[in-house]
Amino acid sequence: MTSPASVEPQALEAYRNSARTWLADFAPPPLPQDYRLRTGALREWHSTLYRSGWVGIDWPSEHGGQGLSLEHALIFIEESARAGAPQPFGAIGLHVVGPTLLRYGTRQQLERFAEPLLSGAETWCQGFSEPDAGSDLASLRTRAVVEDDGFVLTGQKIWTSWADDSDWCAVLARTDPDRPKHKGISYLLVDMHAPGVTVRPITQITGDAEFCEVFFEDVRVPRSNLLGPLHGGWELAMHTLGHERSGYALRRRAELEVSYRNLLDAIRREGSGSDVAAEIGTAYVTLSGLSALSRRAVRRARNAEVPSPLDSVDKLALAKGEQQLFGTALDLLGSHRAAPLTRGTSLDGAQIVKDYLHGRAASVYGGSEQIQLTIVAERLLGLPRAR
């Protein structure tokens, strides 16, 4: 890949202008509210991006990418959010599973999976969390019995985004129950269409159903679908989580910036009290800090062997920033709350409420607030363990 330091600022600015122009011409209209219709629109958008060379921007060219720098990829993420364009449907494969595949995959695995992942022909989900293993991921109970030709997988995953529309799943499974809990885990690439895989969507408070629970009942996984070393999956899991958090943080920060600008425009049109004005000022300061934090997190994920405890600082800041921004938006809704929430106005009540509800989960997904605070206390501040 091209080092960001070797790219001239003028070249990056030209790339930004090119991305902005292309997005102005081709970004899709607002997505349908219906979840299934929205999924179809996202698949079409992924195909458009791939055909136009906007997918895998910083992936190596030998694996189907554009071979450009990380800075180029960050520019397109920012401009996409500013244009109101959605992520490609295969975002989990591109930004979460894909980097781990590039780092740890064999030549045969890269030849098999890289191109379909980039093109969107095959989509991915991430099978990590379980009913009794969320923030304490190493307590997972899903088991993969090792056999000569592969594994027999049995267990349950939960909160698996878009599992019902995925072709493959990156699954953490315990392959040696006698080892310490971080040592006996393997990272498997599981065919979601294989016999024994059952997916059940979970309806959220927002009405969406992007999360699922997944059941594996004696699912056979070939040995060739083991990513990385046997029993050595924890290192890969940490690599994946580092990219999940940093990639999400960058995109979400850019989206929050757009929401902030829309909120500021609404305040100017509708007026507000001094309390809301103070809150919007605080939101601006928070978003400015998140911009620096998210870029630092992405670079750290690309260069570090394992996630840094600084990731927990970034996670906490992003959750607080999101909740603060949409809490302010809900306060601003004020007298508009009596209006039908489905009616589009300068204050889009339906979207404000949806964003507010979604923001409540920001303290939990990707590692709960309590877990992140513990990591900061113990690993950054050097405070004694509380247990």
Short mmCIF file of C-alpha atoms in Angstrom, two decimals:
data_model
loop_
_atom_site.label_atom_id
_atom_site.label_comp_id
_atom_site.label_asym_id
_atom_site.label_seq_id
_atom_site.Cartn_x
_atom_site.Cartn_y
_atom_site.Cartn_z
CA MET A 1 0.00 0.00 0.00
CA THR A 2 1.02 3.62 -0.49
CA SER A 3 2.19 5.36 2.66
CA PRO A 4 0.08 8.42 3.53
CA ALA A 5 3.28 10.40 4.09
CA SER A 6 4.24 9.90 0.45
CA VAL A 7 1.03 11.41 -0.93
CA GLU A 8 1.18 15.08 -1.85
CA PRO A 9 -1.53 17.25 -0.24
CA GLN A 10 -2.51 18.52 -3.68
CA ALA A 11 -3.09 14.96 -4.87
CA LEU A 12 -5.28 14.24 -1.84
CA GLU A 13 -7.29 17.40 -2.41
CA ALA A 14 -7.78 16.45 -6.05
CA TYR A 15 -8.96 13.02 -4.93
CA ARG A 16 -11.39 14.62 -2.48
CA ASN A 17 -12.80 16.83 -5.22
CA SER A 18 -13.15 13.82 -7.51
CA ALA A 19 -14.99 11.87 -4.81
CA ARG A 20 -17.24 14.82 -4.02
CA THR A 21 -18.12 15.31 -7.68
CA TRP A 22 -18.83 11.63 -8.24
CA LEU A 23 -21.00 11.39 -5.13
CA ALA A 24 -22.96 14.47 -6.17
CA ASP A 25 -23.80 12.70 -9.42
CA PHE A 26 -24.35 9.12 -8.22
CA ALA A 27 -25.25 9.05 -4.51
CA PRO A 28 -28.62 7.28 -4.16
CA PRO A 29 -31.79 8.97 -2.90
CA PRO A 30 -32.80 8.42 0.75
CA LEU A 31 -33.14 4.72 1.49
CA PRO A 32 -36.58 3.10 1.84
CA GLN A 33 -37.89 2.80 5.40
CA ASP A 34 -38.80 -0.85 4.84
CA TYR A 35 -35.86 -2.97 6.01
CA ARG A 36 -36.04 -5.45 3.12
CA LEU A 37 -36.32 -2.76 0.47
CA ARG A 38 -33.44 -0.93 2.11
CA THR A 39 -31.27 -4.04 1.94
CA GLY A 40 -31.85 -4.36 -1.79
CA ALA A 41 -30.98 -0.69 -2.34
CA LEU A 42 -27.76 -1.12 -0.37
CA ARG A 43 -26.74 -4.10 -2.48
CA GLU A 44 -27.23 -2.03 -5.64
CA TRP A 45 -25.20 0.80 -4.13
CA HIS A 46 -22.34 -1.58 -3.30
CA SER A 47 -22.28 -2.76 -6.91
CA THR A 48 -22.21 0.83 -8.17
CA LEU A 49 -19.31 1.68 -5.88
CA TYR A 50 -17.36 -1.41 -6.90
CA ARG A 51 -17.81 -0.85 -10.63
CA SER A 52 -16.68 2.76 -10.23
CA GLY A 53 -13.53 1.95 -8.25
CA TRP A 54 -14.62 3.25 -4.84
CA VAL A 55 -14.40 -0.09 -2.98
CA GLY A 56 -11.19 -1.44 -1.48
CA ILE A 57 -9.51 1.92 -1.95
CA ASP A 58 -6.53 1.08 0.27
CA TRP A 59 -6.56 -2.68 -0.34
CA PRO A 60 -3.53 -4.07 -2.20
CA SER A 61 -4.05 -4.20 -5.95
CA GLU A 62 -2.95 -7.84 -6.02
CA HIS A 63 -6.05 -8.67 -3.97
CA GLY A 64 -8.46 -6.63 -6.06
CA GLY A 65 -8.11 -3.27 -4.35
CA GLN A 66 -7.15 0.14 -5.68
CA GLY A 67 -3.72 0.12 -4.00
CA LEU A 68 -4.08 3.68 -2.70
CA SER A 69 -3.26 5.05 0.74
CA LEU A 70 -5.22 4.99 3.97
CA GLU A 71 -5.62 8.74 3.58
CA HIS A 72 -7.47 8.22 0.30
CA ALA A 73 -9.83 5.75 1.99
CA LEU A 74 -10.51 8.17 4.86
CA ILE A 75 -11.33 10.93 2.40
CA PHE A 76 -13.96 8.84 0.64
CA ILE A 77 -15.56 7.79 3.94
CA GLU A 78 -15.84 11.44 5.00
CA GLU A 79 -17.20 12.64 1.68
CA SER A 80 -19.72 9.78 1.53
CA ALA A 81 -21.13 10.75 4.91
CA ARG A 82 -21.28 14.42 3.94
CA ALA A 83 -23.13 13.51 0.74
CA GLY A 84 -25.65 11.47 2.72
CA ALA A 85 -24.58 8.31 0.91
CA PRO A 86 -24.97 5.02 2.79
CA GLN A 87 -22.23 2.54 3.48
CA PRO A 88 -21.93 -0.32 0.98
CA PHE A 89 -23.94 -3.37 1.98
CA GLY A 90 -20.76 -5.37 2.50
CA ALA A 91 -19.30 -2.92 5.03
CA ILE A 92 -18.61 -5.60 7.65
CA GLY A 93 -16.62 -7.61 5.15
CA LEU A 94 -14.77 -4.57 3.84
CA HIS A 95 -13.91 -2.83 7.09
CA VAL A 96 -14.09 -5.49 9.82
CA VAL A 97 -13.41 -9.01 8.54
CA GLY A 98 -11.47 -8.00 5.43
CA PRO A 99 -8.45 -6.43 7.17
CA THR A 100 -8.04 -9.57 9.29
CA LEU A 101 -8.28 -11.75 6.19
CA LEU A 102 -5.59 -9.64 4.51
CA ARG A 103 -3.28 -9.91 7.50
CA TYR A 104 -3.70 -13.56 8.44
CA GLY A 105 -5.16 -15.28 5.38
CA THR A 106 -3.25 -17.82 3.33
CA ARG A 107 -2.74 -17.30 -0.39
CA GLN A 108 -5.52 -19.81 -1.09
CA GLN A 109 -7.91 -18.06 1.32
CA LEU A 110 -7.23 -14.67 -0.23
CA GLU A 111 -7.76 -16.07 -3.72
CA ARG A 112 -11.05 -17.60 -2.61
CA PHE A 113 -12.55 -14.77 -0.54
CA ALA A 114 -11.04 -11.37 -1.41
CA GLU A 115 -12.66 -10.62 -4.77
CA PRO A 116 -16.23 -11.75 -3.87
CA LEU A 117 -15.95 -9.75 -0.64
CA LEU A 118 -14.90 -6.59 -2.47
CA SER A 119 -17.48 -6.91 -5.23
CA GLY A 120 -20.34 -7.62 -2.84
CA ALA A 121 -21.04 -10.98 -4.49
CA GLU A 122 -20.57 -12.48 -1.01
CA THR A 123 -21.40 -10.61 2.17
CA TRP A 124 -20.10 -11.19 5.68
CA CYS A 125 -21.22 -11.00 9.26
CA GLN A 126 -19.30 -11.28 12.51
CA GLY A 127 -20.12 -14.09 14.96
CA PHE A 128 -18.46 -13.02 18.19
CA SER A 129 -20.98 -12.10 20.93
CA GLU A 130 -23.03 -14.73 22.74
CA PRO A 131 -25.87 -14.53 25.28
CA ASP A 132 -23.34 -15.04 28.11
CA ALA A 133 -20.26 -13.60 26.40
CA GLY A 134 -20.64 -10.01 25.30
CA SER A 135 -18.16 -7.59 26.80
CA ASP A 136 -16.38 -10.57 28.36
CA LEU A 137 -15.88 -12.13 24.96
CA ALA A 138 -13.35 -14.73 26.08
CA SER A 139 -16.11 -16.48 28.06
CA LEU A 140 -17.69 -17.69 24.80
CA ARG A 141 -19.14 -21.22 24.80
CA THR A 142 -19.59 -21.97 21.10
CA ARG A 143 -17.49 -25.07 20.45
CA ALA A 144 -15.78 -26.46 17.40
CA VAL A 145 -14.72 -30.08 17.80
CA VAL A 146 -11.50 -30.68 15.90
CA GLU A 147 -11.55 -33.55 13.41
CA ASP A 148 -9.06 -34.69 10.78
CA ASP A 149 -10.74 -32.83 7.92
CA GLY A 150 -12.07 -29.83 9.83
CA PHE A 151 -14.42 -28.89 12.64
CA VAL A 152 -17.94 -29.59 13.91
CA LEU A 153 -19.39 -26.31 15.15
CA THR A 154 -22.11 -26.08 17.82
CA GLY A 155 -23.34 -23.01 19.70
CA GLN A 156 -25.16 -19.70 19.55
CA LYS A 157 -24.24 -16.13 18.63
CA ILE A 158 -26.29 -13.00 19.21
CA TRP A 159 -26.42 -9.37 18.02
CA THR A 160 -24.98 -10.52 14.70
CA SER A 161 -25.61 -7.67 12.27
CA TRP A 162 -27.21 -8.63 8.93
CA ALA A 163 -26.71 -12.35 9.52
CA ASP A 164 -29.93 -13.12 7.67
CA ASP A 165 -28.49 -11.53 4.52
CA SER A 166 -24.92 -12.81 4.85
CA ASP A 167 -23.16 -15.57 2.96
CA TRP A 168 -20.25 -15.99 5.37
CA CYS A 169 -19.58 -15.45 9.05
CA ALA A 170 -16.32 -14.92 10.93
CA VAL A 171 -16.94 -17.10 13.99
CA LEU A 172 -14.98 -17.36 17.22
CA ALA A 173 -15.27 -20.86 18.66
CA ARG A 174 -13.61 -22.75 21.48
CA THR A 175 -11.48 -25.52 20.01
CA ASP A 176 -9.67 -26.52 23.22
CA PRO A 177 -11.79 -26.24 26.39
CA ASP A 178 -8.87 -27.35 28.57
CA ARG A 179 -6.73 -24.31 27.84
CA PRO A 180 -7.08 -20.91 29.56
CA LYS A 181 -10.09 -19.10 28.13
CA HIS A 182 -8.06 -16.76 25.90
CA LYS A 183 -5.87 -19.56 24.55
CA GLY A 184 -8.24 -22.23 23.24
CA ILE A 185 -10.19 -20.14 20.71
CA SER A 186 -10.03 -20.43 16.91
CA TYR A 187 -11.20 -18.10 14.16
CA LEU A 188 -13.38 -19.90 11.60
CA LEU A 189 -14.87 -18.79 8.28
CA VAL A 190 -18.34 -20.35 8.26
CA ASP A 191 -20.68 -20.76 5.29
CA MET A 192 -24.03 -19.31 6.39
CA HIS A 193 -25.83 -21.57 3.90
CA ALA A 194 -24.37 -24.76 5.38
CA PRO A 195 -26.70 -27.36 6.93
CA GLY A 196 -27.26 -26.69 10.63
CA VAL A 197 -27.15 -22.87 10.48
CA THR A 198 -30.32 -21.11 11.70
CA VAL A 199 -30.77 -17.32 11.77
CA ARG A 200 -33.48 -15.41 13.65
CA PRO A 201 -33.76 -11.61 13.23
CA ILE A 202 -34.25 -9.48 16.35
CA THR A 203 -36.62 -6.51 16.11
CA GLN A 204 -35.12 -3.41 17.72
CA ILE A 205 -36.75 -0.51 19.54
CA THR A 206 -36.37 1.55 16.34
CA GLY A 207 -38.39 -1.02 14.37
CA ASP A 208 -35.37 -2.20 12.38
CA ALA A 209 -34.24 -5.83 12.45
CA GLU A 210 -30.59 -5.68 11.43
CA PHE A 211 -29.45 -7.73 14.44
CA CYS A 212 -29.89 -11.49 14.57
CA GLU A 213 -29.27 -14.50 16.73
CA VAL A 214 -27.51 -17.37 14.99
CA PHE A 215 -27.59 -21.05 15.95
CA PHE A 216 -25.01 -23.62 14.84
CA GLU A 217 -26.03 -27.26 15.18
CA ASP A 218 -23.27 -29.67 14.18
CA VAL A 219 -22.16 -27.43 11.31
CA ARG A 220 -19.21 -28.88 9.42
CA VAL A 221 -16.41 -26.42 8.68
CA PRO A 222 -13.50 -27.55 6.47
CA ARG A 223 -9.95 -27.21 7.78
CA SER A 224 -9.21 -24.79 4.92
CA ASN A 225 -11.61 -22.31 6.56
CA LEU A 226 -9.48 -21.93 9.69
CA LEU A 227 -8.04 -18.41 9.62
CA GLY A 228 -4.75 -18.14 11.46
CA PRO A 229 -3.36 -20.75 13.84
CA LEU A 230 -5.44 -23.43 15.56
CA HIS A 231 -6.31 -22.28 19.11
CA GLY A 232 -4.75 -18.89 18.28
CA GLY A 233 -7.89 -17.01 17.32
CA TRP A 234 -7.83 -14.49 20.16
CA GLU A 235 -5.12 -12.42 18.49
CA LEU A 236 -7.18 -12.35 15.29
CA ALA A 237 -10.30 -11.42 17.25
CA MET A 238 -8.52 -8.42 18.77
CA HIS A 239 -7.33 -7.39 15.31
CA THR A 240 -10.90 -7.60 13.99
CA LEU A 241 -12.32 -5.64 16.93
CA GLY A 242 -9.70 -2.94 16.50
CA HIS A 243 -10.82 -2.41 12.92
CA GLU A 244 -14.51 -2.67 13.84
CA ARG A 245 -14.22 0.09 16.43
CA SER A 246 -11.90 2.38 14.48
CA GLY A 247 -13.74 2.03 11.17
CA TYR A 248 -17.12 2.54 12.79
CA ALA A 249 -15.81 5.52 14.76
CA LEU A 250 -14.58 7.29 11.64
CA ARG A 251 -17.77 6.77 9.66
CA ARG A 252 -20.03 7.56 12.61
CA ARG A 253 -18.11 10.71 13.45
CA ALA A 254 -18.56 11.92 9.86
CA GLU A 255 -22.29 11.12 10.05
CA LEU A 256 -22.59 12.97 13.36
CA GLU A 257 -20.92 15.98 11.76
CA VAL A 258 -23.66 16.01 9.11
CA SER A 259 -26.35 15.65 11.79
CA TYR A 260 -24.76 18.51 13.71
CA ARG A 261 -24.88 20.79 10.68
CA ASN A 262 -28.53 19.90 10.06
CA LEU A 263 -29.32 20.57 13.71
CA LEU A 264 -27.52 23.91 13.59
CA ASP A 265 -29.52 24.91 10.50
CA ALA A 266 -32.73 23.96 12.30
CA ILE A 267 -31.77 26.05 15.33
CA ARG A 268 -31.17 29.05 13.09
CA ARG A 269 -34.56 28.60 11.43
CA GLU A 270 -36.68 27.57 14.41
CA GLY A 271 -34.92 29.41 17.22
CA SER A 272 -33.98 27.92 20.57
CA GLY A 273 -33.47 28.72 24.21
CA SER A 274 -30.12 29.51 25.77
CA ASP A 275 -29.88 26.00 27.21
CA VAL A 276 -30.04 24.42 23.73
CA ALA A 277 -27.53 26.95 22.41
CA ALA A 278 -25.10 25.94 25.14
CA GLU A 279 -25.64 22.26 24.38
CA ILE A 280 -25.00 22.75 20.66
CA GLY A 281 -21.76 24.53 21.51
CA THR A 282 -20.68 21.62 23.65
CA ALA A 283 -21.59 19.24 20.83
CA TYR A 284 -19.32 21.20 18.46
CA VAL A 285 -16.37 20.85 20.82
CA THR A 286 -17.04 17.13 21.23
CA LEU A 287 -17.24 16.52 17.48
CA SER A 288 -14.00 18.42 16.92
CA GLY A 289 -12.27 16.12 19.37
CA LEU A 290 -13.86 13.04 17.82
CA SER A 291 -12.44 13.98 14.44
CA ALA A 292 -8.88 13.72 15.73
CA LEU A 293 -9.60 10.63 17.84
CA SER A 294 -11.22 8.67 15.01
CA ARG A 295 -8.37 9.29 12.57
CA ARG A 296 -5.84 8.30 15.20
CA ALA A 297 -7.80 5.13 15.92
CA VAL A 298 -7.85 4.07 12.26
CA ARG A 299 -4.10 4.54 11.89
CA ARG A 300 -3.51 2.68 15.14
CA ALA A 301 -5.61 -0.26 13.95
CA ARG A 302 -3.62 -0.44 10.71
CA ASN A 303 -0.22 -0.36 12.40
CA ALA A 304 -0.58 -1.99 15.82
CA GLU A 305 -0.21 -5.69 16.51
CA VAL A 306 -2.98 -5.61 19.13
CA PRO A 307 -5.65 -3.05 20.06
CA SER A 308 -4.55 -0.24 22.34
CA PRO A 309 -6.36 0.73 25.55
CA LEU A 310 -6.71 4.11 23.85
CA ASP A 311 -9.45 2.42 21.80
CA SER A 312 -11.56 2.47 24.96
CA VAL A 313 -11.15 6.24 25.27
CA ASP A 314 -12.30 6.63 21.67
CA LYS A 315 -15.29 4.32 22.24
CA LEU A 316 -16.40 6.25 25.33
CA ALA A 317 -16.02 9.61 23.61
CA LEU A 318 -17.98 8.53 20.54
CA ALA A 319 -20.86 7.13 22.61
CA LYS A 320 -21.09 10.26 24.74
CA GLY A 321 -20.88 12.51 21.70
CA GLU A 322 -23.63 10.65 19.87
CA GLN A 323 -25.95 10.63 22.88
CA GLN A 324 -25.29 14.28 23.61
CA LEU A 325 -25.98 15.40 20.04
CA PHE A 326 -29.26 13.53 19.64
CA GLY A 327 -30.34 14.40 23.17
CA THR A 328 -29.96 18.05 22.17
CA ALA A 329 -31.92 17.38 18.98
CA LEU A 330 -34.72 15.79 21.00
CA ASP A 331 -34.80 18.81 23.32
CA LEU A 332 -34.99 21.09 20.30
CA LEU A 333 -37.95 19.14 18.96
CA GLY A 334 -39.86 20.77 21.84
CA SER A 335 -43.21 22.00 20.66
CA HIS A 336 -42.81 19.95 17.48
CA ARG A 337 -43.30 16.73 19.48
CA ALA A 338 -47.04 17.01 19.01
CA ALA A 339 -46.64 16.95 15.22
CA PRO A 340 -46.97 13.61 13.43
CA LEU A 341 -43.51 12.09 13.48
CA THR A 342 -43.91 10.71 9.99
CA ARG A 343 -44.30 14.17 8.48
CA GLY A 344 -41.06 15.59 7.08
CA THR A 345 -40.39 19.11 8.39
CA SER A 346 -37.34 21.27 8.95
CA LEU A 347 -37.17 19.33 12.19
CA ASP A 348 -37.57 15.72 11.08
CA GLY A 349 -39.18 14.32 14.19
CA ALA A 350 -39.16 10.71 13.03
CA GLN A 351 -35.43 10.74 12.32
CA ILE A 352 -34.59 12.60 15.53
CA VAL A 353 -36.43 10.05 17.64
CA LYS A 354 -34.88 7.15 15.73
CA ASP A 355 -31.37 8.57 16.12
CA TYR A 356 -31.98 9.21 19.81
CA LEU A 357 -33.14 5.65 20.42
CA HIS A 358 -30.24 4.22 18.42
CA GLY A 359 -27.84 6.34 20.46
CA ARG A 360 -28.97 4.68 23.69
CA ALA A 361 -27.28 1.49 22.50
CA ALA A 362 -23.95 3.25 21.92
CA SER A 363 -23.04 2.66 25.58
CA VAL A 364 -23.37 -1.09 25.10
CA TYR A 365 -22.44 -2.33 21.62
CA GLY A 366 -18.77 -2.89 20.84
CA GLY A 367 -18.01 -3.24 24.56
CA SER A 368 -20.09 -1.74 27.37
CA GLU A 369 -19.29 1.59 29.00
CA GLN A 370 -18.43 -0.15 32.27
CA ILE A 371 -15.92 -2.45 30.57
CA GLN A 372 -14.30 0.48 28.72
CA LEU A 373 -13.98 2.49 31.93
CA THR A 374 -12.35 -0.49 33.63
CA ILE A 375 -9.83 -0.80 30.79
CA VAL A 376 -8.99 2.90 31.01
CA ALA A 377 -8.61 2.73 34.79
CA GLU A 378 -6.42 -0.36 34.87
CA ARG A 379 -4.41 -0.18 31.65
CA LEU A 380 -4.03 3.56 31.09
CA LEU A 381 -4.19 5.07 34.56
CA GLY A 382 -2.58 2.14 36.38
CA LEU A 383 -5.27 1.98 39.06
CA PRO A 384 -5.59 -1.22 41.11
CA ARG A 385 -7.99 -3.88 39.92
CA ALA A 386 -11.41 -3.59 41.51
CA ARG A 387 -11.95 -7.35 41.70
#
